[in-house]
Short mmCIF file of C-alpha atoms in Angstrom, two decimals:
data_model
loop_
_atom_site.label_atom_id
_atom_site.label_comp_id
_atom_site.label_asym_id
_atom_site.label_seq_id
_atom_site.Cartn_x
_atom_site.Cartn_y
_atom_site.Cartn_z
CA UNK A 18 36.90 10.21 86.12
CA UNK A 19 38.46 7.44 84.51
CA UNK A 20 34.64 6.10 83.35
CA UNK A 21 34.29 9.68 82.03
CA UNK A 22 37.62 8.62 80.25
CA UNK A 23 36.69 4.79 78.25
CA UNK A 24 33.34 7.14 77.02
CA UNK A 25 35.34 10.04 75.56
CA UNK A 26 37.54 7.20 74.06
CA UNK A 27 34.46 4.96 73.19
CA UNK A 28 33.32 7.11 71.99
CA UNK A 29 35.15 8.87 69.88
CA UNK A 30 35.79 6.09 68.05
CA UNK A 31 32.52 5.24 67.54
CA UNK A 32 32.60 8.86 66.08
CA UNK A 33 35.17 7.41 63.25
CA UNK A 34 33.83 4.39 61.85
CA UNK A 35 30.89 6.23 60.36
CA UNK A 36 33.73 6.78 56.97
CA UNK A 37 34.37 3.41 57.63
CA UNK A 38 30.07 2.84 57.56
CA UNK A 39 29.68 5.29 54.34
CA UNK A 40 31.80 3.74 52.30
CA UNK A 41 31.08 0.12 52.67
CA UNK A 42 27.53 1.32 51.63
CA UNK A 43 28.54 3.30 48.79
CA UNK A 44 30.74 -0.41 47.56
CA UNK A 45 27.08 -1.42 46.97
CA UNK A 46 24.56 1.89 45.24
CA UNK A 47 22.71 3.53 47.54
CA UNK A 48 23.48 7.13 46.85
CA UNK A 49 24.71 10.10 49.17
CA UNK A 50 20.72 11.60 50.33
CA UNK A 51 19.17 7.77 50.14
CA UNK A 52 21.97 7.17 53.06
CA UNK A 53 21.57 10.38 55.11
CA UNK A 54 18.09 9.35 54.65
CA UNK A 55 18.05 6.15 56.23
CA UNK A 56 20.61 7.40 58.72
CA UNK A 57 18.51 9.97 60.18
CA UNK A 58 14.86 7.90 59.93
CA UNK A 59 17.21 5.11 61.74
CA UNK A 60 17.58 7.89 64.94
CA UNK A 61 14.69 9.87 64.80
CA UNK A 62 12.60 7.37 67.31
CA UNK A 63 16.17 7.60 70.05
CA UNK A 64 15.53 11.48 70.05
CA UNK A 65 12.38 11.55 70.00
CA UNK A 66 11.83 9.82 73.27
CA UNK A 67 14.34 11.33 74.94
CA UNK A 68 12.95 14.76 73.37
CA UNK A 69 9.56 14.34 75.10
CA UNK A 70 11.00 12.75 78.35
CA UNK A 71 13.12 16.23 79.08
CA UNK A 72 9.52 17.88 77.62
CA UNK A 73 7.43 16.01 80.14
CA UNK A 74 10.36 16.74 82.89
CA UNK A 75 9.05 20.38 84.76
CA UNK A 76 12.51 21.46 85.18
CA UNK A 77 13.28 22.03 81.80
CA UNK A 78 13.21 25.00 80.35
CA UNK A 79 12.09 24.86 76.92
CA UNK A 80 13.32 26.53 74.11
CA UNK A 81 10.55 30.43 73.03
CA UNK A 82 9.27 30.61 69.06
CA UNK A 83 12.05 32.39 68.56
CA UNK A 84 14.87 29.57 69.61
CA UNK A 85 13.19 27.03 67.87
CA UNK A 86 13.28 28.70 65.04
CA UNK A 87 16.97 29.24 65.32
CA UNK A 88 17.34 25.86 66.55
CA UNK A 89 15.36 24.95 63.32
CA UNK A 90 18.00 27.02 61.34
CA UNK A 91 21.40 25.40 63.34
CA UNK A 92 20.02 21.65 62.97
CA UNK A 93 19.02 22.93 58.97
CA UNK A 94 23.30 23.46 59.26
CA UNK A 95 24.52 21.07 60.98
CA UNK A 96 23.02 17.60 60.66
CA UNK A 97 22.12 18.54 57.64
CA UNK A 98 23.67 20.51 54.86
CA UNK A 99 27.22 19.50 56.77
CA UNK A 100 25.85 15.66 57.21
CA UNK A 101 25.32 15.95 53.66
CA UNK A 102 28.43 18.25 52.45
CA UNK A 103 30.63 15.11 53.87
CA UNK A 104 28.91 11.92 52.78
CA UNK A 105 28.98 12.86 49.50
CA UNK A 106 31.99 14.24 49.44
CA UNK A 107 33.11 10.78 50.05
CA UNK A 108 31.55 9.62 46.55
CA UNK A 109 35.36 11.53 45.70
CA UNK A 110 37.45 10.72 48.41
CA UNK A 111 39.18 8.41 50.48
CA UNK A 112 38.10 8.05 53.52
CA UNK A 113 41.17 9.27 55.31
CA UNK A 114 41.43 12.63 52.91
CA UNK A 115 38.01 12.92 54.63
CA UNK A 116 38.71 12.70 57.75
CA UNK A 117 41.27 14.65 58.10
CA UNK A 118 39.59 17.10 55.79
CA UNK A 119 36.59 17.83 58.41
CA UNK A 120 39.17 17.54 61.19
CA UNK A 121 40.38 21.54 60.11
CA UNK A 122 37.08 22.18 61.82
CA UNK A 123 38.09 23.88 64.64
CA UNK A 124 40.19 26.05 62.54
CA UNK A 125 37.19 27.12 60.71
CA UNK A 126 35.65 27.92 63.90
CA UNK A 127 38.57 30.20 65.45
CA UNK A 128 37.98 32.04 63.01
CA UNK A 129 35.21 32.74 62.69
CA UNK A 130 34.92 33.20 66.08
CA UNK A 131 37.27 36.39 65.15
CA UNK A 132 34.81 37.13 62.31
CA UNK A 133 31.82 37.15 63.98
CA UNK A 134 32.98 37.81 67.78
CA UNK A 135 35.77 39.60 68.02
CA UNK A 136 37.55 36.97 68.78
CA UNK A 137 41.71 37.35 69.61
CA UNK A 138 43.86 35.92 66.24
CA UNK A 139 47.22 35.12 67.78
CA UNK A 140 50.00 34.14 65.44
CA UNK A 141 48.93 30.32 67.33
CA UNK A 142 46.18 30.11 65.86
CA UNK A 143 47.61 31.70 62.43
CA UNK A 144 50.60 28.76 62.23
CA UNK A 145 48.48 25.81 63.42
CA UNK A 146 45.99 26.99 59.78
CA UNK A 147 48.95 27.11 57.78
CA UNK A 148 49.99 22.94 58.88
CA UNK A 149 46.66 21.67 58.62
CA UNK A 150 46.10 23.46 55.44
CA UNK A 151 49.74 22.58 54.19
CA UNK A 152 49.10 18.73 54.83
CA UNK A 153 45.69 18.27 53.02
CA UNK A 154 47.46 20.11 50.40
CA UNK A 155 50.05 17.56 51.08
CA UNK A 156 47.34 14.57 50.55
CA UNK A 157 45.51 16.53 48.13
CA UNK A 158 47.84 15.90 45.62
CA UNK A 159 49.23 12.98 46.73
CA UNK A 160 45.44 11.41 45.69
CA UNK A 161 44.98 12.61 42.83
CA UNK A 162 47.51 10.87 41.65
CA UNK A 163 45.66 7.69 41.83
CA UNK A 164 42.77 8.95 42.61
CA UNK A 165 40.07 7.73 39.72
CA UNK A 166 37.72 10.33 40.86
CA UNK A 167 36.96 13.58 41.65
CA UNK A 168 39.03 14.62 44.07
CA UNK A 169 39.28 18.75 44.03
CA UNK A 170 35.28 17.74 43.98
CA UNK A 171 36.16 15.82 47.07
CA UNK A 172 37.51 17.69 48.68
CA UNK A 173 35.79 21.11 48.31
CA UNK A 174 32.75 19.39 49.56
CA UNK A 175 34.79 17.71 52.37
CA UNK A 176 35.45 21.09 52.85
CA UNK A 177 32.41 22.95 52.93
CA UNK A 178 30.49 20.14 54.96
CA UNK A 179 33.76 21.50 57.56
CA UNK A 180 32.93 25.05 57.31
CA UNK A 181 29.17 25.19 57.54
CA UNK A 182 29.82 22.46 61.19
CA UNK A 183 31.94 25.21 62.66
CA UNK A 184 28.97 27.84 61.99
CA UNK A 185 26.47 25.62 63.94
CA UNK A 186 29.48 24.88 66.67
CA UNK A 187 29.50 28.59 67.19
CA UNK A 188 26.02 29.72 65.99
CA UNK A 189 24.98 27.17 68.65
CA UNK A 190 26.30 27.89 71.70
CA UNK A 191 24.63 30.64 73.56
CA UNK A 192 21.24 28.03 72.87
CA UNK A 193 23.67 25.14 74.34
CA UNK A 194 23.92 26.51 77.40
CA UNK A 195 20.82 27.70 78.50
CA UNK A 196 19.11 25.17 77.57
CA UNK A 197 20.76 22.43 77.72
CA UNK A 198 23.13 19.53 75.07
CA UNK A 199 19.96 16.55 75.43
CA UNK A 200 17.31 19.17 74.83
CA UNK A 201 19.45 21.56 72.00
CA UNK A 202 20.38 18.58 70.00
CA UNK A 203 17.22 15.70 70.63
CA UNK A 204 15.33 18.75 69.14
CA UNK A 205 18.10 19.62 65.80
CA UNK A 206 17.97 16.45 64.98
CA UNK A 207 14.95 15.68 64.83
CA UNK A 208 14.67 18.75 63.34
CA UNK A 209 17.61 17.84 60.29
CA UNK A 210 15.56 14.74 60.40
CA UNK A 211 12.71 16.67 58.90
CA UNK A 212 14.84 18.66 56.34
CA UNK A 213 16.22 15.78 54.91
CA UNK A 214 13.37 13.74 54.03
CA UNK A 215 12.27 16.45 51.93
CA UNK A 216 14.74 16.51 49.93
CA UNK A 217 14.15 11.87 49.86
CA UNK A 218 10.33 13.38 48.55
CA UNK A 219 12.09 15.82 46.87
CA UNK A 220 14.89 14.43 44.81
CA UNK A 221 13.94 10.66 44.38
CA UNK A 222 10.77 8.13 44.68
CA UNK A 223 9.83 6.40 48.36
CA UNK A 224 10.18 3.02 46.51
CA UNK A 225 14.37 4.16 46.62
CA UNK A 226 14.44 2.93 50.23
CA UNK A 227 14.61 0.20 49.33
CA UNK A 228 17.43 -0.57 48.96
CA UNK A 229 19.98 -4.01 48.86
CA UNK A 230 19.95 -5.64 52.20
CA UNK A 231 23.26 -4.65 53.56
CA UNK A 232 22.75 -0.98 53.39
CA UNK A 233 19.88 -1.02 56.03
CA UNK A 234 22.94 -2.65 57.94
CA UNK A 235 25.32 -0.60 56.94
CA UNK A 236 22.31 2.49 57.81
CA UNK A 237 21.91 0.65 61.74
CA UNK A 238 25.29 0.63 62.03
CA UNK A 239 25.76 4.00 61.24
CA UNK A 240 22.98 5.86 62.89
CA UNK A 241 23.14 3.66 65.90
CA UNK A 242 27.28 2.72 66.53
CA UNK A 243 27.97 6.45 64.43
CA UNK A 244 25.25 8.44 65.08
CA UNK A 245 22.83 7.84 68.49
CA UNK A 246 25.26 5.95 70.96
CA UNK A 247 29.01 8.52 70.50
CA UNK A 248 26.90 11.50 70.71
CA UNK A 249 25.76 10.59 74.14
CA UNK A 250 29.05 9.43 75.42
CA UNK A 251 30.96 12.31 74.18
CA UNK A 252 28.15 14.29 76.05
CA UNK A 253 28.49 12.95 80.08
CA UNK A 254 31.86 11.94 79.01
CA UNK A 255 32.06 16.08 78.60
CA UNK A 256 30.06 16.86 81.82
CA UNK A 257 32.92 13.87 84.33
CA UNK A 258 36.06 15.42 82.98
CA UNK A 259 35.22 18.34 80.85
CA UNK A 260 34.86 19.54 77.26
CA UNK A 261 39.48 19.91 77.50
CA UNK A 262 40.02 16.50 78.22
CA UNK A 263 36.93 15.91 76.34
CA UNK A 264 38.54 17.35 72.51
CA UNK A 265 42.25 15.64 73.33
CA UNK A 266 41.14 12.61 73.24
CA UNK A 267 38.84 13.61 70.68
CA UNK A 268 42.19 13.94 68.55
CA UNK A 269 42.97 10.14 67.96
CA UNK A 270 40.23 10.46 65.55
CA UNK A 271 41.46 10.36 62.51
CA UNK A 272 44.42 7.78 63.59
CA UNK A 273 41.19 5.29 63.65
CA UNK A 274 39.58 6.43 60.77
CA UNK A 275 42.46 5.64 58.33
CA UNK A 276 43.10 3.02 60.02
CA UNK A 277 39.81 1.17 59.97
CA UNK A 278 39.82 3.00 55.71
CA UNK A 279 43.37 1.22 55.43
CA UNK A 280 42.14 -2.23 57.86
CA UNK A 281 38.39 -2.55 55.89
CA UNK A 282 38.67 -0.31 52.75
CA UNK A 283 42.10 -1.33 50.91
CA UNK A 284 43.06 2.55 50.88
CA UNK A 285 47.07 2.92 50.90
CA UNK A 286 48.50 4.33 53.63
CA UNK A 287 52.26 5.65 52.45
CA UNK A 288 54.89 8.61 53.42
CA UNK A 289 52.53 11.30 52.35
CA UNK A 290 49.09 9.80 54.54
CA UNK A 291 51.45 9.72 57.83
CA UNK A 292 53.23 13.63 57.08
CA UNK A 293 49.46 14.70 56.07
CA UNK A 294 48.28 13.51 59.79
CA UNK A 295 50.98 14.58 61.53
CA UNK A 296 50.53 18.32 59.84
CA UNK A 297 46.88 18.82 59.98
CA UNK A 298 46.35 16.75 63.78
CA UNK A 299 49.43 18.83 65.22
CA UNK A 300 48.07 22.59 63.49
CA UNK A 301 44.65 21.46 65.23
CA UNK A 302 46.66 20.87 69.04
CA UNK A 303 47.36 23.66 68.46
CA UNK A 304 44.49 24.96 69.41
CA UNK A 305 44.10 22.86 72.70
CA UNK A 306 47.50 25.02 74.71
#
């Protein structure tokens, strides 16, 4: 159990680095689509090898054509569209506000479950909704005073990313349960790579991949340490200590990101940031009780 706990902590910490790597890459002038393309292309071999290994195993349950189409749609939604919206939002807001806004996706997942799956809405969920978005509004109002970019657009984009990822979580549960997380994730990630590459070719020249060397470095860090490794670490943690305990460990993710944003990016941190962080994290924590 102790190893599973360390896997959960390590995976959460690596995921928290994502916003930092993206912000550092943006400082060199790369755009969202190019950076996301580099990230997915560099991660592609890992998922392709895992998919090939799984398909060679006779006990692996293969998806039928309709399930494969559903997987393609979920890959588009969860790993392409949500990622692009989130990374584009980071062009306009701080890593702190982005991470806390994205962190509200469990609230959206619960609301979508109520709408589509007729799951019950309790007063605890309503309170969680009020608290989390009060924290986001507080932090946004403070950041809008000093942010030279379009903070409103950034929050809208990241909120849409959270909603898109929440849809992915709700509609992927059945397939993950049937196919297993490794096979599901590998196919979904490969599908998302196809979508982002098509997006890139439709909006860029192939020569645009010739980015400065530091951008390649951040893309490697982003793909290996904030995509591939944590995805498998979290999966193994769930297998060892369960989804509930892994989810609880995940609550420290925004704290990691905020500390790193202040330390590495020089972002400001004051009472407004602390209050917003506490409201959002406490609100989301109400769903775990």
